[in-house]
Coordinates of C-alpha atoms in Angstrom, one line a residue:
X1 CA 0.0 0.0 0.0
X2 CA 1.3 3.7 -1.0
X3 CA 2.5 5.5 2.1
X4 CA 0.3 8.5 1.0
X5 CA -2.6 5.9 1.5
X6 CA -4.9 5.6 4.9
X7 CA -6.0 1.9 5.3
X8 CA -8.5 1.5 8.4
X9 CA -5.7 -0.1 10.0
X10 CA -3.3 2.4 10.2
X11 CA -6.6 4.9 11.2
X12 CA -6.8 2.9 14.2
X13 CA -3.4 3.4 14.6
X14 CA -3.4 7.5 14.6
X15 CA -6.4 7.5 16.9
X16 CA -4.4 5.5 19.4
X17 CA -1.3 7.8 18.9
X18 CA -0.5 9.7 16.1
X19 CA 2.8 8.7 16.3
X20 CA 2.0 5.0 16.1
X21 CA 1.0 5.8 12.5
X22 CA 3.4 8.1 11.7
X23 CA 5.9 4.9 12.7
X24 CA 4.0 2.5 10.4
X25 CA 4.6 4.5 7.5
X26 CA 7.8 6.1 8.0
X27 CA 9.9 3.9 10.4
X28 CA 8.1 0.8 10.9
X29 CA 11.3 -1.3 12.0
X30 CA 10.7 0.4 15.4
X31 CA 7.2 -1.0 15.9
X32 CA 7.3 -4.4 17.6
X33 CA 7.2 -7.2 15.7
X34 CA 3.6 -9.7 16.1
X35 CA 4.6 -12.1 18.6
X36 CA 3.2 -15.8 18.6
X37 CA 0.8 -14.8 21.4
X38 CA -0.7 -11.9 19.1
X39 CA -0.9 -14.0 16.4
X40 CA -3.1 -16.3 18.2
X41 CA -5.2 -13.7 19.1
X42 CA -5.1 -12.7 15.4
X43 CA -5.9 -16.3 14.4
X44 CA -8.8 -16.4 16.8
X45 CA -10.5 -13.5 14.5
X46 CA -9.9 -15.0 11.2
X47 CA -12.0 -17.9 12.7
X48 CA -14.9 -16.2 14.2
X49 CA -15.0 -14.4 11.2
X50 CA -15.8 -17.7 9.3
X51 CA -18.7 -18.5 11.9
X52 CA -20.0 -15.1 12.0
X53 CA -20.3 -15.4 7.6
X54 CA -22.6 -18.3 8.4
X55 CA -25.3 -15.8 9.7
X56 CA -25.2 -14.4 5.9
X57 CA -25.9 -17.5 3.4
X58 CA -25.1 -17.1 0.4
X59 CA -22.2 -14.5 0.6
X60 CA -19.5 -14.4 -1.8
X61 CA -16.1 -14.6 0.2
X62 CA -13.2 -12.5 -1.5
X63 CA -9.9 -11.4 1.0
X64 CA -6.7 -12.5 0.3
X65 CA -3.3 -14.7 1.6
X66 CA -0.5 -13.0 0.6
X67 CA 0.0 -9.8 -0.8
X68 CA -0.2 -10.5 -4.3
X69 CA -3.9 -11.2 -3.6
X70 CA -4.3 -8.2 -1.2
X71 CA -3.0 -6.1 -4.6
X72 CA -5.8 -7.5 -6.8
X73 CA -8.6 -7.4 -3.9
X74 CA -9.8 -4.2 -5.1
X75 CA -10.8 -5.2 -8.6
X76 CA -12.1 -8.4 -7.2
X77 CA -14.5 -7.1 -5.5
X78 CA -16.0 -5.0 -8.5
X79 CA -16.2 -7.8 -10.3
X80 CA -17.9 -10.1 -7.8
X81 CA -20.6 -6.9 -7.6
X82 CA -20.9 -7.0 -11.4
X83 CA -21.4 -10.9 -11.4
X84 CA -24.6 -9.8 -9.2
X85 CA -23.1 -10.8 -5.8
X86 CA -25.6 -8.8 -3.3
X87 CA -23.1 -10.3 0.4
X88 CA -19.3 -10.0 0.0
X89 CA -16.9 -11.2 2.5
X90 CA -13.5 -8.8 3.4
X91 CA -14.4 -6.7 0.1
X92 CA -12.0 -4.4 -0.8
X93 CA -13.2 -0.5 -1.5
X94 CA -10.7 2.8 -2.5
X95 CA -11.5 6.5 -2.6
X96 CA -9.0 9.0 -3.2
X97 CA -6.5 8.1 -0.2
X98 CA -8.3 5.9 1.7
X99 CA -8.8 1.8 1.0
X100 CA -11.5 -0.3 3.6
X101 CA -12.0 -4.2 3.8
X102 CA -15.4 -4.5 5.2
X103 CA -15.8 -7.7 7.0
X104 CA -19.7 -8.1 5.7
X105 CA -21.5 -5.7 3.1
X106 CA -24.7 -6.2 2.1
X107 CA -26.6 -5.0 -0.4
X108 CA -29.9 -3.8 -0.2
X109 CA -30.2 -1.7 -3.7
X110 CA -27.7 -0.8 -6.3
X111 CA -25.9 1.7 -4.1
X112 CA -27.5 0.6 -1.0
X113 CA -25.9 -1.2 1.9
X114 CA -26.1 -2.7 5.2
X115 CA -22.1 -2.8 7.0
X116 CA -21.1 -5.1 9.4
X117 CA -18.3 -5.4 11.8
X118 CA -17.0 -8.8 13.3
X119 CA -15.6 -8.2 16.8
X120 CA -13.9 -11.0 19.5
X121 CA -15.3 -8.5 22.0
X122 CA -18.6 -9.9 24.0
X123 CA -19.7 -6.0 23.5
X124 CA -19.2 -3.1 21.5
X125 CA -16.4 -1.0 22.0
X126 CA -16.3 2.6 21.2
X127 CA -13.2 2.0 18.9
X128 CA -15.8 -0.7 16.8
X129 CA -17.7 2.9 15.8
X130 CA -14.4 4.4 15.0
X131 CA -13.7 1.4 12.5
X132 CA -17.1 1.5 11.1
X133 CA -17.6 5.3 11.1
X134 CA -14.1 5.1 8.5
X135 CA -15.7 2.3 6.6
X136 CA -19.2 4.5 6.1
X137 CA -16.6 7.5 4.8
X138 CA -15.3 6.0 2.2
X139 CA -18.4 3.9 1.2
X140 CA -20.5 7.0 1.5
X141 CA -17.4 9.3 -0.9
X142 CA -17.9 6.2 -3.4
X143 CA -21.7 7.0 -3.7
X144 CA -23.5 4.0 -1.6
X145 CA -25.5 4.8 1.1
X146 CA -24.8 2.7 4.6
X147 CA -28.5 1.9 5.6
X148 CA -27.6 -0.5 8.4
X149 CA -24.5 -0.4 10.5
X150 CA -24.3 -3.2 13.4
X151 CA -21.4 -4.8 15.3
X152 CA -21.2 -9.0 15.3
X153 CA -20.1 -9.7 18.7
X154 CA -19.2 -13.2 20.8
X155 CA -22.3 -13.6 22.8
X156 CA -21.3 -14.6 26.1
X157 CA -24.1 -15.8 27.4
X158 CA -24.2 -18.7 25.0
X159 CA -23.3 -22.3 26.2
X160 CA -22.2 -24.8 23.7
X161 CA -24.7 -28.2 23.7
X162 CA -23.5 -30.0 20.4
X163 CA -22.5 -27.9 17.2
X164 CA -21.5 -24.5 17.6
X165 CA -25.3 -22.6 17.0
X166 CA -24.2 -19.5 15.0
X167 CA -27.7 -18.0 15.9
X168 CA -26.6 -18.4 19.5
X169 CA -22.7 -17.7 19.7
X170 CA -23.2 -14.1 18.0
X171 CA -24.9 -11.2 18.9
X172 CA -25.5 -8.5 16.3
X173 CA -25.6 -4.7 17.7
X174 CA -27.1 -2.2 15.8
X175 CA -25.1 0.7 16.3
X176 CA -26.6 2.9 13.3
X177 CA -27.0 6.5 15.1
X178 CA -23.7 6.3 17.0
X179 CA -21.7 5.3 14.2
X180 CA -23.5 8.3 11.9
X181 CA -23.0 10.9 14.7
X182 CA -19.1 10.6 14.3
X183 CA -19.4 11.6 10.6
X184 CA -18.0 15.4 11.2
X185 CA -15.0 14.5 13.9
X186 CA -14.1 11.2 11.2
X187 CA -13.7 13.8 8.5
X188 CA -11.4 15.7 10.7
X189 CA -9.4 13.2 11.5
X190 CA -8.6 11.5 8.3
X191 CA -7.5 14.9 7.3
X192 CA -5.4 14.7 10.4
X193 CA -4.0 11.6 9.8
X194 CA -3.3 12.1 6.4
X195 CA -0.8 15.0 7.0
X196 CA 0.8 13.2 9.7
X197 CA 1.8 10.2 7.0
X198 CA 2.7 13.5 4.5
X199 CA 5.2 15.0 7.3
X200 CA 8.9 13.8 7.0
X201 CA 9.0 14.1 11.1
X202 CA 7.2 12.4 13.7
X203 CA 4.6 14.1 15.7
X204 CA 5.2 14.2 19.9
X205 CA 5.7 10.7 21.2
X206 CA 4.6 11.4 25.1
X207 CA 2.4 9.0 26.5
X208 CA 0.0 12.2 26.8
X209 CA -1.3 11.5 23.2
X210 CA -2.2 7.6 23.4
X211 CA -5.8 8.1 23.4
X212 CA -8.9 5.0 23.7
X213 CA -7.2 3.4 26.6
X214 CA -3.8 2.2 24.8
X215 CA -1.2 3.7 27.3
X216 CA 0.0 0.5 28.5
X217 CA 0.4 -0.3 24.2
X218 CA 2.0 2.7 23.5
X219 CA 4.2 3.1 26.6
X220 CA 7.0 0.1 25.4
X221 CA 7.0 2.1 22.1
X222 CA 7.5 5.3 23.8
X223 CA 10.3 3.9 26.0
X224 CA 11.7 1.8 22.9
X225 CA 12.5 5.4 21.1
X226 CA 13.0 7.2 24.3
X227 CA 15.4 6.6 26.7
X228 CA 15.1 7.6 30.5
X229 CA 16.8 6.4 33.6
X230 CA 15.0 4.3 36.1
X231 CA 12.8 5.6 38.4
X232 CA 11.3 8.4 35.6
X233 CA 7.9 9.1 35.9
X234 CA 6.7 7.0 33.0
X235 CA 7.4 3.7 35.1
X236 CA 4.8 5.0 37.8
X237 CA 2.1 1.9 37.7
X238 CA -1.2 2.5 36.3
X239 CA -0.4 5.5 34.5
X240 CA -3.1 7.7 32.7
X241 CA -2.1 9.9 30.0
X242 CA -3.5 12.8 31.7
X243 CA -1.4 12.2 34.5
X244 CA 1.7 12.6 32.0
X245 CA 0.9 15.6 30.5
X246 CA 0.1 17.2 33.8
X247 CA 3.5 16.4 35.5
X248 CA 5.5 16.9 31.9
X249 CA 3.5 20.3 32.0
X250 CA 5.2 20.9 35.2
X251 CA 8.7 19.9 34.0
X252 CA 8.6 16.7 36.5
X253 CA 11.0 14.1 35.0
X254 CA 11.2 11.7 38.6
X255 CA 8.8 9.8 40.4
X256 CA 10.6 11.4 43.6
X257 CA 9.9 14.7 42.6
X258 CA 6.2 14.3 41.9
X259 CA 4.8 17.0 44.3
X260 CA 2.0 15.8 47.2
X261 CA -0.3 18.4 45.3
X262 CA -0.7 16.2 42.3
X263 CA -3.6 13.7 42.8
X264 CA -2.9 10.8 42.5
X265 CA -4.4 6.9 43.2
X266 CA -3.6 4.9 46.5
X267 CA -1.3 2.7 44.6
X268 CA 0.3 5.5 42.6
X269 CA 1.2 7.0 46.3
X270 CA 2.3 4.0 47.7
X271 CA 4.7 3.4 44.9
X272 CA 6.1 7.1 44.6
X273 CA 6.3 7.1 48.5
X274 CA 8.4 4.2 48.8
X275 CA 10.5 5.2 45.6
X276 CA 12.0 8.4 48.1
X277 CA 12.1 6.1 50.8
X278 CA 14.3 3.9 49.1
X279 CA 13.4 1.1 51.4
X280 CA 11.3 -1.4 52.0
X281 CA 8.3 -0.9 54.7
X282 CA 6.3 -3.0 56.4
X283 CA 2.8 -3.1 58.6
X284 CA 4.2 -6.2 60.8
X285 CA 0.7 -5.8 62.7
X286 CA -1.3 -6.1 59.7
X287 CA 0.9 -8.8 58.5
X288 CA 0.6 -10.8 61.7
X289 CA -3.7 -10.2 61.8
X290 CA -3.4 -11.5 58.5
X291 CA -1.1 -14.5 59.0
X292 CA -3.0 -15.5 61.9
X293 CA -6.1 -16.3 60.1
X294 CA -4.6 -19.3 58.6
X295 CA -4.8 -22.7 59.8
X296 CA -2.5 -25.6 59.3
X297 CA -2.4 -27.6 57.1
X298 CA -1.6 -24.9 54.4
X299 CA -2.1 -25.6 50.7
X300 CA -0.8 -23.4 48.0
X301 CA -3.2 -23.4 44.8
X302 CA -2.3 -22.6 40.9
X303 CA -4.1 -22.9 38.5
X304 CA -3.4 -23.0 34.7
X305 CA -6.8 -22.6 32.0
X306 CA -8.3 -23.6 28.7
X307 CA -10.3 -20.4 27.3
X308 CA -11.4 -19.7 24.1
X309 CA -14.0 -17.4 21.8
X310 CA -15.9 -20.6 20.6
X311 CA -16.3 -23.1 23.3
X312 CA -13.6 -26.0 23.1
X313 CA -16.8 -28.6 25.3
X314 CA -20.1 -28.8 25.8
X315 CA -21.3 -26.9 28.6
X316 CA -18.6 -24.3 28.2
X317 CA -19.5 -20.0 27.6
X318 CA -16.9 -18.0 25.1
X319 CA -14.2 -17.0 27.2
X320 CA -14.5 -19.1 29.9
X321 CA -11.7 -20.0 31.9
X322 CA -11.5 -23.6 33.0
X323 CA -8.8 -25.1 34.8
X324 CA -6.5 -28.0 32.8
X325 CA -4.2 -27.7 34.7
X326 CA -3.3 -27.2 38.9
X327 CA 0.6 -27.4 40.9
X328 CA -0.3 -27.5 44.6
X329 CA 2.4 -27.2 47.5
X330 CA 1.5 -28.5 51.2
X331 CA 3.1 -28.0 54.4
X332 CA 1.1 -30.3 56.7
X333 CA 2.4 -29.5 60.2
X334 CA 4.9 -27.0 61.3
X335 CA 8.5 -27.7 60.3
X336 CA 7.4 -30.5 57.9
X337 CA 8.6 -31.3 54.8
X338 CA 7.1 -29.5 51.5
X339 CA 5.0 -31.7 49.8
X340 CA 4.2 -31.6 45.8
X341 CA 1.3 -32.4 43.7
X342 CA 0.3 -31.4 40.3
X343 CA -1.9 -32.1 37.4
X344 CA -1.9 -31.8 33.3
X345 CA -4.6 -32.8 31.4
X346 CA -3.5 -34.5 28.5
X347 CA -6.1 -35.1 26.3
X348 CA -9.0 -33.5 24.1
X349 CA -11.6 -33.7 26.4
X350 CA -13.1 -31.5 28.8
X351 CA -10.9 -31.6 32.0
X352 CA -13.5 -30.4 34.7
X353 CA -14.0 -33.8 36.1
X354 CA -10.6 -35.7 36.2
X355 CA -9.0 -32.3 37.6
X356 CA -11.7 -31.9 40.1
X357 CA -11.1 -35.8 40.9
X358 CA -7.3 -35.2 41.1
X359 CA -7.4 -32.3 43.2
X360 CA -10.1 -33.5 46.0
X361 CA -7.7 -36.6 46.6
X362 CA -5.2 -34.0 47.4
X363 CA -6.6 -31.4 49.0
X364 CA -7.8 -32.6 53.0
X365 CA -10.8 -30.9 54.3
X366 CA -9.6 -28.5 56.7
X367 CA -6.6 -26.0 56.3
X368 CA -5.7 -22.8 54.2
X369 CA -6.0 -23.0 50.8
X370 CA -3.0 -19.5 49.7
X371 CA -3.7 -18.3 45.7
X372 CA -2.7 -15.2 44.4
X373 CA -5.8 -13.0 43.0
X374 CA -8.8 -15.3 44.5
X375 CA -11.2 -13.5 42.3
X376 CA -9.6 -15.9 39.6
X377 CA -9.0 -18.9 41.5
X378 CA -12.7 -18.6 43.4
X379 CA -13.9 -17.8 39.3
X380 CA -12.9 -21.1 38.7
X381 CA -13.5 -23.3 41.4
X382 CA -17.3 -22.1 40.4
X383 CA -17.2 -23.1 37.5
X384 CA -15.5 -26.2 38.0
X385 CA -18.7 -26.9 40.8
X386 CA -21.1 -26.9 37.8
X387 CA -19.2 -28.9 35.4
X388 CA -18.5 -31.3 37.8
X389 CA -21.6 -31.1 40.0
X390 CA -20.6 -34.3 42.3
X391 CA -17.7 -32.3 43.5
X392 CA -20.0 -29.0 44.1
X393 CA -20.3 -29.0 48.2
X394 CA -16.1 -29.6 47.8
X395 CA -15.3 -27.1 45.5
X396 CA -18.2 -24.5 47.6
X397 CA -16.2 -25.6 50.7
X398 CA -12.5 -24.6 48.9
X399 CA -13.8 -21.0 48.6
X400 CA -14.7 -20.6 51.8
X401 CA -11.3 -21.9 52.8
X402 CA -9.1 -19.5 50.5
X403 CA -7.1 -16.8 51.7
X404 CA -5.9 -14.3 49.3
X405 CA -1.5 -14.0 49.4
X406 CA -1.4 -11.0 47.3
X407 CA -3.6 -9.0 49.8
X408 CA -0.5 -7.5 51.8
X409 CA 1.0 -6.3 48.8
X410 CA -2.3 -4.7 47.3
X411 CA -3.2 -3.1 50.8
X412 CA 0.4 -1.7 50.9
X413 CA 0.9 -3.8 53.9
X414 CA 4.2 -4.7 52.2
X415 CA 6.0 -2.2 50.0
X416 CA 9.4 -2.1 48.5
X417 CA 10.8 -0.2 45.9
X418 CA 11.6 -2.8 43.4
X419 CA 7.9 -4.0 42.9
X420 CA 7.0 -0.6 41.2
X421 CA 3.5 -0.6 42.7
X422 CA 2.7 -4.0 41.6
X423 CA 1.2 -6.3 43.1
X424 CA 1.7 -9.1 40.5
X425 CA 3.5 -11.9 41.7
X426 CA 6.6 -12.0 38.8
X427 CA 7.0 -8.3 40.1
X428 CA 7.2 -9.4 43.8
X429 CA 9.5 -13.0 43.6
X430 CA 12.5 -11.3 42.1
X431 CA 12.9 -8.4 44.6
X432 CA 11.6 -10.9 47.6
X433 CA 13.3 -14.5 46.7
X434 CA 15.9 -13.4 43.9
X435 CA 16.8 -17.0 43.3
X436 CA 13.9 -17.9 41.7
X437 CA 13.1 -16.3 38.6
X438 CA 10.3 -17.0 35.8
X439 CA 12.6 -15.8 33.0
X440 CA 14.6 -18.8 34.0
X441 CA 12.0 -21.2 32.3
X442 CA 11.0 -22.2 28.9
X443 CA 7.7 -20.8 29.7
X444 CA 7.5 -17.7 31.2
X445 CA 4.2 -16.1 31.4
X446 CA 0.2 -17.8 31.4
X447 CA -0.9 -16.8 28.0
X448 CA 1.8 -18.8 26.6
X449 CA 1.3 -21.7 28.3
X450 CA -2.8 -21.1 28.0
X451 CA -2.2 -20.9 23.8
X452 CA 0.5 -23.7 23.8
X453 CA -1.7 -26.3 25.2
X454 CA -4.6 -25.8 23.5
X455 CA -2.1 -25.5 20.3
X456 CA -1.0 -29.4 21.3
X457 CA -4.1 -30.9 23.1
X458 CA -7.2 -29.3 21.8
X459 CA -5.7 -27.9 18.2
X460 CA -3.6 -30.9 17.6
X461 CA -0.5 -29.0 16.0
X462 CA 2.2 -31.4 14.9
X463 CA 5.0 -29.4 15.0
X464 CA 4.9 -29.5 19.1
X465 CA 6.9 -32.0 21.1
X466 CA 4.2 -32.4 23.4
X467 CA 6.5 -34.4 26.0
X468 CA 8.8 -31.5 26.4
X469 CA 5.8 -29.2 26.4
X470 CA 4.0 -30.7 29.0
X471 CA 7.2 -30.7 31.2
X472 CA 7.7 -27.0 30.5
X473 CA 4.1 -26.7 31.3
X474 CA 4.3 -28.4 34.6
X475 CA 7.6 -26.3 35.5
X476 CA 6.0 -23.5 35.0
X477 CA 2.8 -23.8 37.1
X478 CA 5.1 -25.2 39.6
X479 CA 7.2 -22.6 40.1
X480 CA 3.8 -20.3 40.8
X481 CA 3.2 -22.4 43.4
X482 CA 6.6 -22.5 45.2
X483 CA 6.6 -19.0 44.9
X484 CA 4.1 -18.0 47.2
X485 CA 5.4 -20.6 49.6
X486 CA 8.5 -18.7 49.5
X487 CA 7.0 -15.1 49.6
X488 CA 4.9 -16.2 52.4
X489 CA 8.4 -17.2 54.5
X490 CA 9.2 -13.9 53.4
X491 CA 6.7 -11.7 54.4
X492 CA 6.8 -13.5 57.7
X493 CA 10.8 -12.6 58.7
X494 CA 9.6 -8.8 59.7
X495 CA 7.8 -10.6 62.6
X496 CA 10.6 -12.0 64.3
X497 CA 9.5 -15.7 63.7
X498 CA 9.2 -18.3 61.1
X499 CA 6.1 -19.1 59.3
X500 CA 5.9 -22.6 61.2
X501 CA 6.1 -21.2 64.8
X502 CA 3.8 -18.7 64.2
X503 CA 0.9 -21.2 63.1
X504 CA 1.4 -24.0 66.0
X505 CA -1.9 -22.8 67.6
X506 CA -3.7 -23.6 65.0
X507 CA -2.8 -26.9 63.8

C-alpha cells in the first residue's frame, strides 16, 4: 500500500497515537514485531470471522493470503458486484487516499448497503464505531448509502450443547445512530491523519497522546524510542495519560519529585512514597492479623486454564476460563517437609471432572488453601462446581477456605521499591526470593502456556513436542506455586519468627 494511503488499520493506529501511524509508514522497523501470542489472538479472529459469515448464506467470500492477492482485492470485488453478488466477505473499497475491507457488506439496492463489523469483544467497544464510522466514509465518498451499521459480537451468554449454533454464539448490535453521529469528527481526523503520514517528522511521542485506553500499548514504544533512567515518571504503575501531560507540563521528570499536590491513586502514592524512601516498609501488625487467620495444614493453589471465543466442550461460555491444569504445594504440620502435587490434562476432552477428581484426593478438608488474585482462582473453582456437580459441596467448601497472598502487597501492607506498585507476583518474587526467577523457564508467562496447550491438546499441531511441552508446562505452574510458599516465608521474617512457629496454635 502507497504511504500517501490511509487503510482503516493504520486509522486505528493515529487515533491510538499519532505517532504510532506516523511509525508505520515512515519507520516501521521500530514497531514491535507480532509475537506468537498476538498471532493467536489474530488467528482467533480469522475464525470467528468464518462463523459469524454463516449468519449471511449465500455471501461471496473475497480477501486475500499473501499480498499478491491483497493487490488484486480491489478489482475483485467489482467484479464479484458485477457478477450480481448482493453479500461479500473482506471486500475491498478505495477513494481517493483511503482503502477499507469490510468484514460483511450487504446489499440492499444498487448503491444501497447494510455494513457489518466482526468483533472477538462480548460487547461493543467505542473504537468498533471508529472502524465502522471510517468504513461509512469512504463507502458514503464512493456514492452508496450505509442503511444498516451493526457490530457482530461473541455472545457470552451462550453455552455450547453440540455444534457450535451460529444464531446463539453471535450477537448483532445495531449501532446505526452512534456510528453516523461521528461523521463530522471522522472527517477531521482523516484529514489529520493524512498530514501526519505527509510530514517527514514524527509528531510528539509522550504518552500524553495515546488516546482510547492504549497507554499501556504505546508506553514500550514510547520507551523503545526514548530513553530515561529508572525511576522516571513514565514507570509510575497505572499510569493515565493525563497524568503525563500534567506532570510533563510541570517539567517533573522523577517519580521522587512528583509534588504531594498532584492527585494521585492509593497505589500511585504508595509506589512514589516508597521510591523516596528507598526502602522497603512493612505493617508487621497487619501482616501478623493476617497471617494469623490461617490454619494448618496450608495448601498453595495454581491454576493454569483452557479459554477460548468458541467453546472447546459442551457446557462451556466463550471466554470461559477452565482449569487444565493445577501445581499444589502442602506444608502439613509446622517444620514439615514440603509436599508436591500437580496435574496436566492430557487429552481432548473436557478436563472439569478428572481435575476436580485429582485435586479432592489432594486437597484434606480442613486447612488454608494461599492463591494469588482469588477473584480468579474462586472464578474457577465455580465453574469447575457446575461442570462437575458431584464435586460442588467440595469445590463451595475450597472457597470458603481461601485466603488471598497478594492481599499485603495490594493493601500496601508490604511495600518495596523494586515492585513498582505492583502487586503481581513476577514483580514481587525477584525483589523478595531473587533466586527464583520466571525468565529462567522455557515458559515464562500464562498466556503462553494457555495458547501452547490448547495448540497441542485441543488444536492438535504437529509441529509440538508435546513431552517437552508438557514438562515445560508443569515447571511453570510449579514454580507459581513454590513462589508463594516462599513469599509467604518472606513476608513472615519482619515478625521476628518463622512461618511454622507462628501457626502452631492452629494446627
Amino acid at each position: 500500500m502507497s504511504r500517501t494511503t490511509l487503510s482503516k488499520s493504520e486509522y486505528l493506529l493515529f487515533l491510538k497515537h499519532p505517532a504510532w501511524l506516523w511509525l508505520k509508514k515512515h519507520d516501521k522497523e521500530k514497531l514491535p514485531p507480532v509475537d506468537d501470542n498476538q498471532q493467536a489472538l489474530f488467528d482467533t479472529g480469522y475464525l470467528i470471522e468464518e462463523y459469524a459469515q454463516k449468519l449471511f448464506p449465500g455471501g461471496t467470500s473475497l480477501g486475500f493470503s499473501d499480498f499478491s492477492e491483497y493487490q488484486t482485492l480491489t478489482h475483485r470485488t467489482q467484479e464479484a458486484l458485477k457478477s450480481g453478488a448482493t453479500t461479500l466477505f473482506q471486500g475491498k473499497f478505495d477513494s481517493e487516499q483511503l482503502a477499507c475491507i469490510c468484514d460483511i457488506l450487504v446489499f440492499t439496492g444498487p448503491k444501497t448497503v447494510e455494513l457489518y463489523e466482526v468483533k472477538s469483544s462480548t460487547k461493543v467497544k467505542p473504537e468498533h464505531e471508529h472502524d465502522l464510522a471510517f468504513q461509512m466514509t469512504v463507502l458514503e465518498n464512493l456514492g452508496y448509502t450505509v442503511d444498516k451499521i451493526a457490530v457482530v459480537h461473541i455472545n457470552n451468554g451462550y453455552v455450547r450443547n453440540g455444534e457450535i449454533d451460529c444464531e446463539q454464539l453471535f450477537t448483532v448490535s445495531d449501532v446505526t445512530e452512534a456510528v453516523r453521529a461521528k461523521r463530522t469528527p471522522t472527517n477531521h481526523n482523516i484529514t489529520e491523519a493524512l498530514k501526519v503520514i505527509e510530514s517527514s517528522t514524527i509528531p510528539d511521542i509522550s504518552p500524553r497522546h495515546a488516546r482510547n485506553g492504549t497507554i499501556y500499548e504505546w508506553l514500550p514504544i514510547f520507551k523503545a524510542l526514548a530513553s530515561f533512567a529508572s525511576g522516571s515518571i513514565y514507570d509510575i504503575c497505572t499510569p493515565t495519560p493525563n497524568l503525563f501531560a500534567e506532570l510533563e507540563d510541570l517539567g517533573i521528570t522523577n517519580l521522587v519529585d512528583i509534588p504531594d499536590a498532584i492527585t494521585l491513586s492509593d497505589k500511585q502514592m504508595l509506589h512514589v512514597q516508597s521510591t523516596r524512601n528507598g526502602q522497603r516498609t512493612v505493617d508487621g501488625t497487619k501482616i501478623e492479623e493476617f497471617l494469623n487467620t490461617m490454619q494448618f495444614p496450608l495448601y498453595f493453589l495454581d491454576y493454569e486454564t483452557l479459554s477460548s471465543a468458541i467453546p472447546a466442550f459442551d457446557g462451556l461460555r466463550p471466554y470461559q476460563q477452565i482449569p487444565c491444569q493445577y501445581s499444589l504445594h502442602v506444608l502439613e504440620t509446622p517444620g514439615g517437609d514440603l509436599k508436591h502435587f500437580e496435574y496436566l490434562h492430557r487429552t481432548n476432552t473436557n478436563p472439569a471432572q478428572e481435575l476436580a477428581k485429582s485435586l479432592k484426593e489432594n486437597i484434606g478438608s480442613t486447612g488454608t488453601v494461599l492463591v494469588w488474585y482469588e477473584k480468579f482462582e474462586k472464578g474457577c473453582n465455580r465453574d469447575l462446581a457446575k461442570l462437575a456437580p458431584e464435586y460442588k459441596e467440595f469445590f463451595t467448601q475450597l472457597n470458603d477456605r481461601i485466603v488471598d497472598l497478594m492481599w499485603p502487597f495490594s493493601n500496601g501492607w508490604y511495600v518495596d521499591p523494586g515492585f513498582k506498585g505492583s502487586s503481581s507476583i513476577k514483580k514481587i518474587l525477584p525483589i523478595l526470593v531473587p533466586e527464583l526467577k520466571h525468565s529462567d523457564l522455557d515458559i515464562s508467562e500464562g498466556a503462553t502456556a494457555q495458547r501452547l496447550w490448547m495448540q497441542a491438546v485441543l488444536d492438535g499441531k504437529e509441529d509440538i513436542d508435546k513431552e517437552t511441552l508438557f514438562h515445560n508446562l508443569c515447571e511453570y505452574c510449579k514454580l507459581d506455586t513454590l513462589a508463594m510458599v516462599k513469599i509467604f516465608e518472606a513476608i513472615s521474617k519482619p515478625l521476628g519468627e518463622t512461618p511454622t512457629k507462628l501457626q502452631t496454635a492452629h494446627i
